[in-house]
C-alpha cells in the first residue's frame, strides 16, 4: 500500500480528522470490552454512558467533515489499537478482584490520548478559520475532559 504524502496543512488536518474517526470507533469497541470486563454495576454504567457520548462524538466528527467540506473516511490509528491491546493484555493477567481497577485505569489512559488528539485538531481548525468545526471538536474535547474526571474519581473510590 502506497502512503500518501501530506503536503499541505489541509491535507494534514484531513488525515488527523480521519484518524480521530478511527480513534472514536476503536474507543467504542474498547468500551464494549471494558463493560464486559468490569465487575461493579457502577463501572459498567459509567462505560455505557461513555459509549453513548462516544456515539455523539462520532456524529460530531461527521458534521466536522461536512463543515470543513472534506470527505468523511477513516485513517489508521495505531495508537488506539495499541491502547486496546494493552488493556486486553492487562485484563487477561489480572485477578477478578482487580478488574474494575484495571478497566478504569485503561479507560483513563485512552481518555488522555483522546484529549491530546482533539487539542491537536482544534488548533489547526482555528488557524484555518473553521469556526463551526472548532465548536464540534471543542464539544468532543469537553466531553473527554469530563469523562477523564469521572474516571479519575471512580478510580479513587476503587482504591480507597
Backbone as a ProteinNet text record, in pm:
[ID]
protein_1_A
[PRIMARY]
XXXXXXXXXXXXXXXXXXXXXXXXXXXXXXXXXXXXXXXXXXXXXXXXXXXXXXXXXXXXXXXXXXXXXXXXXXXXXXXXXXXXXXXXXXXXXXXXXXXXXXXXXXXXXXXXXXXXXXXXXXXXXXXXXXXXXXXXXXXXXXXXXXXXXXXXXXXXXXXX
[TERTIARY]
84.3	0	89.4	66.6	143.7	84.9	172	128.4	125.1	20.1	6.8	97.6	167.5	245.4	152.5	157.2	74.5	154.1	109	184.9	135.4	9.9	-46.3	-108.1	-125	-193.5	-333.8	-403.1	-537.8	-531.4	-434.1	-419.2	-386.8	-300.3	-266.1	-388.2	-462.2	-582.7	-683	-703.4	-797.1	-754	-625.3	-574	-596.7	-567.4	-585.9	-732.9	-820.4	-964	-1009.1	-955.7	-985.7	-935.4	-817.3	-762.5	-850.1	-902.2	-991.5	-1118.2	-1168.1	-1285.8	-1254.8	-1139.7	-1097.5	-1079.9	-1018.4	-995.9	-1127	-1230.5	-1358.6	-1426.7	-1414.6	-1467.9	-1396.1	-1263.8	-1186	-1226.2	-1248.9	-1287.9	-1423.2	-1514	-1646.5	-1634.3	-1553.1	-1530.7	-1464.1	-1366.9	-1297.8	-1393	-1482.1	-1578.4	-1670.1	-1705.2	-1786	-1710.5	-1582	-1499.1	-1477.8	-1454.4	-1433.8	-1561.5	-1676	-1803.5	-1819.7	-1785.2	-1792.9	-1695.8	-1578.4	-1474.8	-1502.8	-1570.9	-1595.9	-1685.3	-1665.5	-1743.7	-1856.9	-1832.6	-1934.5	-2034.7	-2155.7	-2261.9	-2226.5	-2161.7	-2124.5	-2027.7	-1928.1	-1829.6	-1893.6	-1975.4	-2045.5	-2132.5	-2202.8	-2288.1	-2205	-2091.1	-2001.4	-1956.2	-1919	-1874.9	-1989.3	-2108.6	-2223.6	-2255	-2247.3	-2269.5	-2163.8	-2039.3	-1934.4	-1951	-2002.6	-2029.5	-2134.5	-2235.5	-2336.8	-2272.2	-2183.5	-2113.2	-2023.1	-1962	-1874.7	-1954.1	-2075.1	-2161.5	-2191.8	-2212.3	-2232.5	-2105.6	-1991.7	-1865.1	-1843.4	-1883	-1874.6	-1964.3	-2083.1	-2174.2	-2112.7	-2050.2	-1984.8	-1871.2	-1796.8	-1688.6	-1744.6	-1855.2	-1917.5	-1959.8	-2015.7	-2054.3	-1931.8	-1820.6	-1697.9	-1644.6	-1648.9	-1608.3	-1691.5	-1822.1	-1911.4	-1884.5	-1869.2	-1846.9	-1714.7	-1615.7	-1485.2	-1481.2	-1591.5	-1600.3	-1492.9	-1479.1	-1382.4	-1456.9	-1403.2	-1463.6	-1446.5	-1556.4	-1552.5	-1500.6	-1394.9	-1339.9	-1249.1	-1201.1	-1112.4	-968.4	-876.8	-734.1	-680.2	-570.1	-516.5	-491.8	-518.8	-492.5	-418.4	-289.4	-214	-210.6	-218.5	-214.1	-333.7	-453.1	-570.7	-574.4	-522.8	-512.9	-419.6	-309	-213.2	-270.9	-344.6	-407	-504.8	-581.1	-677.2	-606	-496.9	-420.2	-360.9	-310.9	-255.9	-363.7	-481.4	-592.2	-628.7	-641.9	-677.6	-571.8	-446.6	-337.3	-338.3	-358.9	-359.7	-480.4	-596.2	-715.8	-696.9	-635.1	-611.9	-524.5	-430.6	-336.7	-388.2	-498.4	-543.8	-647.6	-638.7	-738.4	-872.7	-978.6	-1113.8	-1133.9	-1076.1	-1095.7	-1031.7	-944	-878.6	-942	-1042.9	-1099.6	-1146.4	-1219.8	-1268.9	-1152.2	-1054	-938	-864.5	-842.7	-771.9	-854	-982.4	-1068.1	-1072.9	-1089.3	-1097.6	-961.5	-854	-719.6	-693.2	-730.2	-709.5	-794.6	-918.2	-1005.4	-950.7	-894.2	-836.7	-720	-635.8	-525.3	-575.6	-680.1	-737.5	-794.7	-860.2	-915.5	-806.7	-694.1	-586.4	-532.8	-528.7	-489.5	-591.9	-719.9	-824.7	-821.1	-794.9	-783.8	-673.1	-558.2	-446.6	-482.5	-552	-590.4	-682.3	-780.5	-871.7	-801.8	-713.5	-639.5	-556.4	-497.8	-414.4	-496.8	-625.7	-715.1	-773	-800.6	-864.3	-773.1	-647.3	-555.9	-546.7	-524.6	-522.8	-659.3	-767.1	-900.6	-921	-872.9	-881	-799.1	-678.1	-591.7	-645.3	-727.2	-787.1	-921.1	-962.7	-1087.9	-1213	-1203.1	-1316	-1391.4	-1460.2	-1522.3	-1627.3	-1705.6	-1805.8	-1737	-1629.3	-1552.7	-1491.8	-1438.5	-1380.4	-1486	-1605.7	-1712	-1744.4	-1749.9	-1779	-1666.1	-1543.1	-1427.9	-1416.1	-1447.7	-1442.3	-1546.9	-1663.5	-1767.7	-1716.7	-1648.8	-1592.1	-1483.8	-1397	-1290.4	-1349.5	-1451.3	-1513.8	-1568.4	-1630.6	-1680.6	-1565.9	-1457.5	-1342.3	-1283	-1272.3	-1218.1	-1310.7	-1440.3	-1537.2	-1528.9	-1519.8	-1510.1	-1380.8	-1272.7	-1146.9	-1161.4	-1228.8	-1252	-1338.9	-1442.4	-1527.9	-1449	-1364.9	-1284.6	-1185.3	-1125.3	-1029.7	-1099.6	-1217.3	-1294.6	-1333.1	-1375.6	-1412.9	-1291.7	-1177.8	-1056.4	-1017.7	-1032.1	-1002.8	-1094.2	-1221.9	-1315.7	-1275.8	-1236.2	-1195.2	-1073.3	-982.2	-858.5	-871.4	-982.3	-999.2	-1025
-117.5	0	124.6	213.7	336.5	439.6	503	604.6	739.4	813.6	947.5	1042.3	1127.5	1232.5	1348.6	1393.6	1506.7	1633.1	1712.9	1830.1	1962.8	1968.4	2097.2	2084.3	2196.3	2191.7	2131	2155.7	2099.4	1947.8	1897.3	1752	1688.7	1752	1700.9	1703.1	1812.5	1823.2	1715.3	1695.1	1593.2	1455.1	1425.5	1296.7	1280.8	1385.2	1377.9	1363.8	1428.8	1415.7	1272.2	1216.2	1076.8	981.8	1011.6	930.8	941.7	1060.3	1079.6	995.1	983.6	900	753.9	706.8	570.9	558.9	659.4	660.6	641	714.7	703.6	569.2	518.2	384.1	278.7	290.2	197.8	210.7	332.9	356.2	292.8	303.9	244.3	92.2	30.7	-114.1	-149.1	-69.2	-94.5	-80	18.5	37.3	-83.4	-146	-268	-376.3	-391.3	-491.6	-457.5	-330.6	-290	-307.9	-283	-303.7	-451	-539.4	-683.9	-723.5	-663	-699.8	-645.2	-531.1	-467.7	-556.9	-547.1	-628.1	-548.9	-422.5	-346.7	-282.1	-268.5	-203.7	-57.7	8.3	149.2	168.1	82.3	94.1	58.6	-45.1	-81.2	35.8	99.9	214.2	329.5	355.3	461.1	433.6	310.1	275.6	283.7	241.9	252.2	398.7	482.9	626.4	684.1	645.3	697.3	645.4	525	473.3	560.3	603.7	693.4	825.2	878.5	1002.4	981.9	865.5	837.1	836.6	784.8	789.5	934.7	1021.1	1164.3	1224.5	1184.3	1235.8	1191.2	1068.8	1022.1	1106.5	1138	1224.1	1362.6	1417	1547.7	1544	1435.9	1424.9	1422.5	1351.3	1350.3	1491.7	1566.4	1704.6	1791.3	1761.8	1838.9	1816.5	1692.3	1666	1751	1750.2	1824.8	1974.8	2025.3	2169.1	2214.3	2125.5	2158.3	2125.3	2072.9	2033	1930.1	1830.5	1722.5	1589.5	1497	1364.6	1288.9	1230.8	1152	1011.9	974.8	840.4	821.3	700.2	672.5	664.1	672.6	653.9	572.4	503.4	419.1	496.9	429.2	485	379.4	361	257.3	279.3	403.8	432.1	371.7	390.5	337.3	185	128.4	-18.1	-67.9	2.8	-34.5	-20.3	87.7	108.2	-5.5	-45.6	-154.8	-287	-312.4	-435.8	-438.7	-323.8	-315.3	-343.2	-287.9	-310.9	-458.9	-519.8	-662.1	-748	-715.9	-791	-777.8	-656.9	-634.4	-701.1	-690.6	-755.6	-907	-961.5	-1106	-1154.1	-1071.3	-1108.3	-1079.7	-1009.3	-959.5	-1050.7	-1060.7	-1134.9	-1062	-1136.6	-1080.9	-962.1	-966.3	-857.7	-726.5	-731.9	-610.9	-560.7	-628.8	-595.7	-451.7	-402.3	-264.5	-166.2	-189.5	-100.4	-99.5	-215.9	-224.9	-160	-189.7	-136.2	16.4	71	216.9	280.4	219	272.1	274.2	167.3	160.8	265.6	280.7	380.9	521.1	546.1	677.1	708.1	609.4	629.7	663.4	595.6	622.9	764	807.6	943.2	1048.4	1026.6	1125.1	1131.4	1017.3	1017.5	1095.9	1071.9	1141.4	1292.2	1330.5	1473.5	1536.6	1471.7	1524.5	1530.4	1429.3	1427	1544.7	1570.8	1682.5	1816.8	1829.7	1955.7	1981.6	1875.2	1893.6	1913.2	1886.5	1916	2057.2	2101.1	2231.4	2345.1	2338.3	2447.8	2471.8	2368.4	2396.8	2438.1	2383.8	2424.7	2573.7	2620.7	2764.3	2844.9	2798.6	2874.5	2874	2774.3	2766.4	2840.9	2898.7	2974.1	2887.5	2764.2	2671.2	2674.6	2783.6	2804.6	2698.3	2655.4	2551.2	2420.4	2387.2	2266	2276	2393.5	2414.8	2387.4	2436.9	2415.1	2267.6	2193.1	2049.8	1974.4	2008.1	1942.4	1981.1	2107.1	2151.9	2079.2	2054.7	1979.3	1839	1775.6	1643.7	1651.1	1751.1	1767	1786.6	1869.3	1893.3	1763.6	1680.8	1551.7	1462.1	1462.1	1377.6	1421.9	1551.9	1602.6	1564.6	1579.5	1543.1	1393.4	1311.6	1166.9	1131.6	1197.8	1174.9	1203.3	1311.7	1346.2	1240.8	1193.5	1088	960	924	802.6	816.4	933.3	957.2	946.1	1005.4	997.6	852.8	779.5	639.6	557.7	581.7	508.6	539	662.5	699.5	621.2	608.1	532.8	384.7	330.3	189.3	166.6	261.7	246.7	282.7	346.6	389.7	272
0	0	0	-92.4	-102.7	-7	68.1	162.4	93.5	118.6	63.1	140.3	68.2	131.8	161.6	284	325.3	299.3	203.1	158.2	212.7	254.9	296.3	435.6	502	631.9	620.8	511.2	493.8	480.8	404.9	392.4	527.2	603.3	735.9	826.7	826	907.9	869.1	740.3	693.1	742.3	730.9	776.9	927.6	1005.1	1150.1	1187.4	1113.1	1136.8	1106.1	999.5	964.5	1073	1127.9	1236.4	1360.4	1387.8	1502.5	1487.7	1366.2	1342.3	1376.7	1334.6	1369.2	1520.3	1581.1	1725.5	1800.5	1762.9	1833.2	1805.8	1684.1	1656.4	1739.8	1749.7	1832.5	1979.2	2023.5	2162.7	2192.4	2098.6	2117.1	2132.6	2049.1	2059.6	2193	2233.9	2360.3	2478.6	2472.2	2581.2	2596.6	2486.4	2494	2569	2538.1	2604.9	2752.5	2782	2921.2	3002.9	2941.9	3011.2	3047.5	2955.4	2982.5	3094	3095.7	3192.6	3331.8	3339.2	3468.6	3554.7	3685.9	3779.6	3843.9	3878.4	3951.2	3856.6	3906.8	3829	3802.2	3898.1	3881.7	3764.6	3755.8	3648	3514.2	3511.9	3388.3	3339.3	3433.8	3399.3	3343.5	3404.1	3357.1	3213.5	3185.3	3049.5	2948.7	2987.8	2895.3	2865.2	2968.5	2948.6	2853.9	2874.1	2787.2	2644.1	2627.8	2492.7	2423	2497.7	2439.7	2397.5	2482.1	2446.6	2324.9	2316.2	2202	2072.3	2077.4	1958.6	1919.5	2019.2	1991.6	1929.8	1979.8	1927.5	1783.2	1753.2	1614.2	1524.2	1571.9	1493.7	1475.9	1580.3	1569	1467.3	1465	1366.5	1224.5	1203.8	1070.9	1031.2	1126.8	1099.9	1071	1139.7	1117.9	976.4	929.6	790.9	695.4	714.6	625.9	634.7	756.7	775.2	714.8	713.3	654.6	505.7	453.2	313.4	278.3	367.6	348.9	343.1	266.2	254.2	385.6	433.2	555.7	525.6	593.6	585.8	705.8	723.4	835.5	787.3	882.6	857.6	974.1	954	1061.8	1190.8	1301.1	1433.4	1516	1487.5	1559.5	1709.6	1752.6	1896	1967.9	1913.7	1982.4	1974.6	1868.2	1860.5	1971	1990.6	2095.1	2234	2258.2	2388.9	2417.3	2317.5	2335.1	2361	2290.6	2313.4	2453.2	2498.4	2633.3	2737.2	2717.5	2810.7	2815.2	2698.7	2692.6	2761	2736.9	2797.5	2949.7	2998.8	3143.2	3208.2	3144.2	3197.3	3202.9	3101.6	3093.8	3210	3252.2	3357.9	3498.2	3508.9	3638.4	3702.8	3834.8	3911.7	3901.6	3917.7	3906.4	4000	4119.2	4215.4	4169.8	4069.3	4016.4	3887.7	3838.5	3707.2	3696.2	3794.6	3787.7	3786	3871.5	3875.9	3742	3685.6	3557.6	3446.7	3440.8	3334.4	3340	3458.5	3472.3	3440.9	3486.9	3457.2	3307.3	3240.1	3094.8	3022.6	3066.3	3004.8	3027.2	3144	3174.2	3080.5	3054.5	2960.5	2821.6	2778.8	2647.2	2641	2748.5	2751	2732.6	2795.6	2783.6	2640.2	2573.3	2431.9	2349.7	2375.2	2300.6	2325.5	2449.2	2481.3	2397.3	2392.8	2313.2	2164.7	2116.2	1974.1	1941.3	2026.7	1999.7	2012.7	2109.9	2122.9	1997.1	1941	1821.7	1694.7	1699.6	1587.1	1596.5	1717.9	1735.7	1691.2	1725.2	1690.1	1539.8	1457.2	1312.6	1258.6	1314.1	1268.8	1295.6	1410.5	1440.6	1340.3	1311.7	1219.4	1077.3	1043.5	910.5	905	1018.1	1021.4	1017	1063	1059	1192.6	1218.3	1349.2	1382.9	1285.9	1313.1	1351	1281.7	1310.6	1450.5	1483	1615.8	1723.1	1704.6	1801.6	1820.7	1711.6	1719.7	1789.9	1753.5	1815.7	1963.1	1994.7	2133.8	2217.5	2160.5	2231.8	2264.8	2168.6	2193.6	2300.7	2290.6	2389.7	2528.9	2540.1	2670	2729.7	2646.4	2694.9	2739.6	2664.5	2700.4	2833.8	2854	2980.3	3095.5	3075	3179.1	3210.6	3108	3128.7	3201.5	3166.9	3236.3	3385.7	3418.2	3559.7	3628.2	3558	3614.3	3638.5	3543.6	3558.7	3674.2	3685.3	3794.9	3929.6	3942.3	4066.2	4096.2	3995.2	4012.8	4055.9	3994.8	4032.2	4177.5	4217.9	4357.7	4453.8	4417.9	4501.9	4509.6	4397.6	4393.8	4483.1	4481.8	4556.5	4703.8	4740.5	4881.2	4974.8
[MASK]
++++++++++++++++++++++++++++++++++++++++++++++++++++++++++++++++++++++++++++++++++++++++++++++++++++++++++++++++++++++++++++++++++++++++++++++++++++++++++++++++

